[in-house]
Amino acid sequence: MNNNYIEKAEEAVLHTYNRYPIVFDHGEGVYLYDVDGKEYLDFAAGIAVQSLGYNNREYTQALKDQIDRLTHISNLYYTVPMMEAAQKVVKASGLSKVFFTNSGTEAIEGAIKAAKKYAYARDGKADHEIIAMNHSFHGRSLGALSVTGNEKYQIPFRPLLPGVRFAEYNDLESVKALVTEKTCAVILETVQGEGGIYPAEEDFLKGVKALCEEHDLLLILDEIQCGMGRTGYMFAWQEYGVEPDIMTCAKAIGCGVPVGAFVLGEKAAAGSLGPGDHGTTYGGNPFVCAAVSKVFDLYEKEHILENVRTVGAYLTEKLDHLVEKYDFLKERRGKGLMQGLEVTGRPAGEIVDRALENGLIVITAGGNVLRFVPPLVITKEDVDCMTEKLERAFADA
Ligand SMILES: *Cc1c(COP(=O)(O)O)cnc(C)c1O
């Protein structure tokens, strides 16, 4: 059956992805099932989205209840789900104000606009610069692409946003060297995801924060992939004690409904976007906000952070063991349940293909890295099952 659907899909869907030849039908817990009924253990979670696993009854019931009540009303009015979701984001982050978007990319767009407006309000000029990182990923719209340090994605779409300069991640001096009187913000992922799973070093992040304070630049931390508990902290920056001026969220914040957010600290909230400066028709509608609100409740109820710390430590140990055992595994990097294995001498993509045949979903990240971003509800037994399937895939590849 898979092949029939694939042919029909390729007839009609623009080919911007080389998709794996699987047609998924439904999910349950940490398992997915294709239209032929084949079972897959999922260590990708729809790219770090499905933190609660599939078909969490309380989550799906909350969505069903909200559908029966109201799904959309526009941002011209208040709704209770948006009030609740915003309160929960502010409480969990300790930041000040939130703007809900439909995606991560749009959260980045909003963060860039807020930084530009902050600098404009301060000095009355409109030609400010942003410092971003090489090997970063912030999204595919023209603004988000402009701060994405990957020429391959950028070249056909130039000219992009002017005034973006790229520093080396985890190299404080390279950031310092780019600061001018026009700089308004530094943007980086607390843990680089697409670039190959590189966590920020503590000295680097603290150094960037101090640099931002010294020059009154806004620190924008992209928590779209590494946030929402994935590293064992609700937001990855909380482990470092480095508070951003603006944080971007998406992916797991809705656990499957399209929603993102940019969240501003007091300084950025007070001095940047005001009425008329930014907007969205769908963003933060009651349907997606009912999801966000329920996600925060379930993180608490199901002790997600504790589980990530316990099972993340176990996964780390298992992956380190694999690096010792196999010559073609160069190193493990990551935090909690956001882990990467760098592969040398053979393509990681081929291992992914063999893993899929063995009923295991893993994905790759930049360079030649196997990426593990499972649902945050996985158990140690799931990790054991994963490593068994992965070792079989190593043998087959
Ligand atoms: C996925 C991702 C984005 C883009 O989010 P979309 O929802 O795909 O627009 C931005 N930044 C990071 C770090 C991401 O992982």
XYZ file of C-alpha atoms and ligand atoms in Angstrom:
412
model
C 0.000 0.000 0.000
C 2.859 2.367 0.850
C 3.986 2.580 -2.780
C 0.546 3.464 -4.165
C 0.221 6.424 -1.849
C 3.791 7.546 -2.471
C 3.268 7.668 -6.237
C 0.041 9.630 -5.845
C 1.664 12.038 -3.392
C 4.607 12.706 -5.701
C 2.147 13.539 -8.489
C 0.765 16.428 -6.484
C 3.176 17.547 -3.772
C 6.040 19.894 -4.639
C 9.266 17.948 -4.362
C 11.174 19.971 -1.746
C 11.905 16.939 0.440
C 13.476 13.601 -0.403
C 11.093 11.717 1.831
C 11.676 8.259 3.266
C 9.437 5.702 1.497
C 7.017 5.280 4.380
C 3.393 6.374 4.710
C 2.541 6.782 8.376
C -0.955 6.134 9.602
C -1.074 6.450 13.389
C 0.948 6.475 16.561
C 0.664 5.209 20.099
C 3.106 6.134 22.851
C 6.622 5.989 21.402
C 5.583 3.789 18.464
C 4.401 4.715 14.960
C 2.560 2.506 12.476
C 2.579 2.782 8.684
C -0.374 2.027 6.406
C 0.777 -1.601 6.121
C 0.727 -1.960 9.902
C 4.516 -2.085 10.337
C 5.663 -0.847 13.757
C 8.468 1.667 14.303
C 10.144 2.763 17.531
C 10.353 6.532 17.173
C 13.546 8.334 18.195
C 12.794 11.406 16.072
C 9.410 12.563 17.437
C 8.494 14.421 14.248
C 11.778 16.371 14.635
C 11.699 17.052 18.367
C 7.995 17.899 18.393
C 6.053 14.989 19.920
C 7.435 15.235 23.453
C 4.436 13.536 25.016
C 4.537 10.669 22.533
C 1.598 9.834 20.309
C -2.060 9.780 21.223
C -1.750 11.037 24.783
C -5.418 10.757 25.814
C -5.552 13.856 27.999
C -3.879 15.960 25.310
C -6.126 14.775 22.474
C -9.225 15.213 24.645
C -8.247 18.824 25.361
C -7.977 19.462 21.617
C -11.336 17.802 20.927
C -13.016 19.869 23.651
C -11.563 23.080 22.252
C -12.653 22.213 18.698
C -16.228 21.899 19.938
C -15.980 25.274 21.654
C -13.977 27.637 19.372
C -10.952 27.222 17.104
C -10.326 30.717 15.769
C -11.421 34.263 16.428
C -8.408 36.453 15.361
C -6.187 38.595 17.529
C -8.726 41.406 17.715
C -10.189 39.726 20.810
C -9.148 37.944 23.992
C -9.613 34.222 24.604
C -9.217 32.168 27.759
C -6.848 29.571 26.174
C -4.435 32.310 25.048
C -4.507 33.907 28.482
C -3.753 30.535 30.086
C -1.038 29.543 27.609
C 0.710 32.916 27.910
C 0.606 32.767 31.719
C 2.212 29.316 31.645
C 4.985 30.328 29.205
C 5.807 33.398 31.298
C 5.797 31.386 34.531
C 8.014 28.608 33.147
C 10.540 31.003 31.609
C 10.553 33.857 34.116
C 10.429 36.178 31.102
C 7.884 38.929 30.720
C 5.675 38.832 27.589
C 4.831 36.337 24.847
C 3.690 36.613 21.224
C 2.319 33.395 19.685
C 3.188 32.492 16.079
C 2.341 29.599 13.748
C 5.862 28.211 13.436
C 9.445 28.457 14.575
C 10.408 30.466 11.549
C 7.813 33.086 12.392
C 9.043 33.202 15.986
C 12.495 34.059 14.599
C 10.978 36.739 12.352
C 9.284 38.289 15.363
C 12.462 38.150 17.438
C 14.426 39.910 14.682
C 11.771 42.592 14.375
C 11.698 43.113 18.142
C 15.491 43.526 18.228
C 15.453 45.998 15.347
C 12.630 47.981 16.900
C 14.399 48.060 20.259
C 17.512 49.563 18.670
C 15.462 51.947 16.541
C 13.583 53.211 19.601
C 16.915 53.777 21.319
C 18.890 55.679 18.656
C 16.354 56.596 15.954
C 18.344 54.806 13.239
C 17.145 51.939 11.058
C 20.253 50.204 9.729
C 21.120 47.897 12.586
C 23.180 44.747 12.344
C 22.701 41.288 13.806
C 25.381 38.795 14.747
C 24.461 35.173 14.022
C 26.437 31.902 14.063
C 27.943 29.699 11.397
C 26.255 26.273 11.110
C 23.118 27.649 12.753
C 19.558 26.961 11.684
C 16.695 29.366 12.294
C 14.217 28.644 9.490
C 13.464 29.091 5.806
C 11.675 32.425 5.406
C 13.824 35.236 4.016
C 14.401 36.818 7.424
C 15.109 33.560 9.273
C 17.254 32.375 6.364
C 19.293 35.573 6.635
C 20.487 34.575 10.125
C 20.946 30.892 9.194
C 24.676 30.268 8.793
C 24.470 27.857 5.891
C 25.366 29.158 2.419
C 23.817 26.149 0.725
C 20.371 27.270 1.878
C 21.026 30.965 1.203
C 22.696 31.388 -2.183
C 19.726 31.108 -4.582
C 17.677 33.538 -2.504
C 20.084 36.467 -2.229
C 19.989 39.325 -1.555
C 18.845 38.530 1.962
C 18.473 40.806 4.988
C 21.454 43.196 5.013
C 23.660 43.652 8.069
C 23.871 40.049 9.255
C 27.376 38.949 10.242
C 28.414 35.428 11.139
C 30.622 34.412 14.057
C 31.908 30.977 15.069
C 29.770 29.139 17.594
C 31.567 28.606 20.908
C 34.232 31.182 19.946
C 33.624 34.328 22.006
C 36.420 36.326 20.369
C 34.824 35.818 16.952
C 31.610 37.361 18.289
C 33.416 40.277 19.939
C 35.228 41.019 16.676
C 31.913 41.625 14.869
C 30.358 44.114 17.302
C 29.982 47.610 15.841
C 28.011 50.665 16.925
C 25.235 49.369 14.638
C 24.862 45.926 16.225
C 21.454 45.391 17.834
C 21.378 41.668 18.661
C 23.175 38.352 18.865
C 21.153 35.295 17.882
C 22.115 31.706 18.589
C 20.716 28.300 19.465
C 21.453 27.293 23.057
C 22.170 23.862 21.595
C 22.716 23.852 17.827
C 20.364 21.257 16.336
C 20.377 21.015 12.538
C 24.047 22.019 12.515
C 24.989 18.714 14.149
C 24.026 18.812 17.880
C 26.543 21.202 19.435
C 25.728 22.469 22.948
C 26.921 25.968 23.839
C 29.909 25.952 26.167
C 29.181 27.662 29.461
C 31.981 30.251 29.135
C 30.839 31.107 25.638
C 27.205 31.657 26.557
C 28.093 33.663 29.654
C 30.610 35.667 27.631
C 28.048 36.489 24.936
C 25.577 37.551 27.626
C 28.162 39.878 29.217
C 29.035 41.289 25.788
C 25.347 41.990 25.113
C 24.972 43.756 28.452
C 28.085 45.836 27.852
C 26.857 47.101 24.457
C 23.079 47.042 25.119
C 22.520 44.327 22.504
C 19.606 41.930 22.784
C 20.521 38.288 23.295
C 18.152 36.103 21.263
C 18.266 32.433 22.234
C 16.621 30.054 19.780
C 15.073 27.321 21.929
C 12.866 25.951 19.158
C 14.550 22.539 19.169
C 16.460 22.418 22.475
C 13.720 23.980 24.612
C 10.601 22.517 26.217
C 12.416 20.070 28.450
C 14.592 18.383 25.881
C 17.855 18.971 27.764
C 16.371 18.232 31.184
C 15.522 21.888 31.819
C 12.319 23.509 30.621
C 14.525 25.830 28.568
C 18.127 24.880 27.835
C 19.442 28.297 28.955
C 18.161 27.665 32.470
C 20.957 25.154 33.009
C 23.518 27.882 32.237
C 21.775 30.577 34.254
C 21.988 32.819 31.190
C 18.671 34.569 30.628
C 17.941 35.752 27.084
C 16.336 39.087 26.231
C 14.247 37.226 23.678
C 13.626 33.485 23.422
C 12.058 31.676 20.496
C 9.980 28.507 20.940
C 8.100 26.155 18.629
C 8.288 22.394 17.923
C 7.401 20.747 21.267
C 5.505 23.733 22.678
C 2.401 22.488 20.853
C 3.287 18.779 20.671
C 1.847 18.480 17.175
C -0.267 21.543 16.491
C 1.450 24.342 14.547
C 2.403 26.937 17.122
C 5.493 28.874 18.100
C 6.252 31.887 20.247
C 8.748 34.581 20.881
C 9.073 35.528 24.490
C 10.533 38.806 25.672
C 12.263 39.726 28.897
C 11.270 42.953 30.631
C 13.756 45.184 28.803
C 12.820 43.922 25.330
C 9.106 43.895 26.132
C 9.126 47.474 27.365
C 11.319 48.876 24.607
C 10.412 47.131 21.356
C 7.175 46.106 19.649
C 4.045 48.122 20.361
C 0.542 48.316 18.875
C 0.692 48.080 15.077
C 4.298 46.831 14.941
C 3.544 43.150 14.471
C 0.599 40.859 13.862
C -0.772 37.504 12.729
C -4.231 36.242 11.814
C -3.934 32.690 13.112
C -1.133 33.062 15.642
C -2.134 32.017 19.158
C -5.671 31.044 18.277
C -7.683 29.235 20.961
C -7.149 25.823 19.364
C -3.343 25.915 19.431
C -3.277 27.680 22.779
C -5.446 24.957 24.318
C -2.691 22.575 23.178
C 0.130 24.719 24.612
C -1.717 25.068 27.896
C -2.316 21.310 28.171
C 1.318 20.588 27.233
C 2.571 22.618 30.204
C 0.091 20.856 32.517
C 1.127 17.422 31.302
C 4.839 18.177 31.622
C 4.195 18.719 35.312
C 1.784 15.853 35.786
C 3.980 13.329 33.951
C 7.258 14.583 35.491
C 8.802 15.129 32.074
C 11.923 16.979 33.250
C 12.756 14.254 35.781
C 12.284 11.595 33.110
C 14.539 13.436 30.663
C 17.284 13.684 33.281
C 17.093 9.995 34.204
C 16.595 8.495 30.761
C 18.839 11.123 29.135
C 21.710 10.033 31.390
C 21.016 6.426 30.451
C 20.926 7.234 26.720
C 24.194 9.168 27.089
C 25.832 6.160 28.728
C 24.559 3.811 26.006
C 25.687 6.068 23.167
C 29.115 6.573 24.775
C 29.407 2.811 24.917
C 28.637 2.579 21.184
C 31.332 5.179 20.441
C 33.831 2.990 22.301
C 32.690 -0.107 20.475
C 32.521 1.115 16.861
C 35.436 2.798 15.064
C 33.156 4.649 12.642
C 31.478 6.498 15.520
C 33.691 9.495 16.188
C 31.936 11.138 19.132
C 28.703 11.705 20.993
C 27.459 15.237 21.644
C 24.353 16.610 23.293
C 22.341 17.060 26.440
C 19.470 15.053 27.876
C 17.289 13.662 25.107
C 18.921 15.746 22.374
C 21.900 13.667 21.293
C 24.061 13.226 18.222
C 26.535 10.570 17.125
C 29.086 11.800 14.623
C 29.790 9.163 11.993
C 32.998 8.957 9.943
C 33.939 6.898 6.915
C 30.382 5.889 6.029
C 27.208 7.890 5.376
C 24.917 8.358 8.365
C 22.015 8.381 5.899
C 22.614 4.749 5.026
C 22.467 3.774 8.689
C 19.152 5.649 8.942
C 17.785 3.653 5.976
C 18.791 0.318 7.529
C 17.369 1.431 10.891
C 14.011 2.148 9.250
C 14.003 -1.357 7.771
C 14.590 -2.618 11.310
C 11.660 -0.597 12.641
C 13.628 2.250 14.211
C 13.218 5.919 13.345
C 16.322 8.044 13.724
C 17.257 11.077 11.634
C 20.425 12.856 10.619
C 21.738 16.332 11.376
C 24.320 18.503 9.641
C 27.740 17.106 8.928
C 27.422 13.364 9.214
C 25.517 12.982 12.435
C 22.875 10.544 13.656
C 20.366 12.566 15.652
C 18.348 11.227 18.594
C 15.438 13.447 19.653
C 12.846 10.947 20.952
C 9.579 11.672 22.733
C 10.435 12.821 26.256
C 8.306 10.037 27.746
C 10.648 7.218 26.669
C 11.851 4.692 29.222
C 15.201 2.952 29.737
C 13.661 -0.125 28.101
C 12.950 1.967 24.996
C 16.613 3.035 24.977
C 17.692 -0.624 25.191
C 15.338 -1.518 22.349
C 16.695 1.398 20.297
C 20.356 0.428 20.747
C 19.581 -3.160 19.802
C 17.879 -2.051 16.579
C 20.613 0.494 15.879
C 23.372 -2.099 16.231
C 21.503 -4.335 13.824
C 21.336 -1.388 11.404
C 25.118 -0.876 11.787
C 25.628 -4.494 10.802
C 23.279 -4.230 7.807
C 24.638 -0.928 6.499
C 13.013 23.733 13.439
C 13.778 24.935 13.824
C 13.427 26.213 13.379
C 12.310 26.440 12.390
O 11.064 26.085 12.914
P 9.840 25.789 11.903
O 8.699 25.475 12.820
O 10.259 24.684 11.013
O 9.585 27.039 11.146
C 14.145 27.291 13.851
N 15.163 27.129 14.718
C 15.531 25.912 15.176
C 16.645 25.794 16.144
C 14.865 24.769 14.723
O 15.258 23.567 15.141
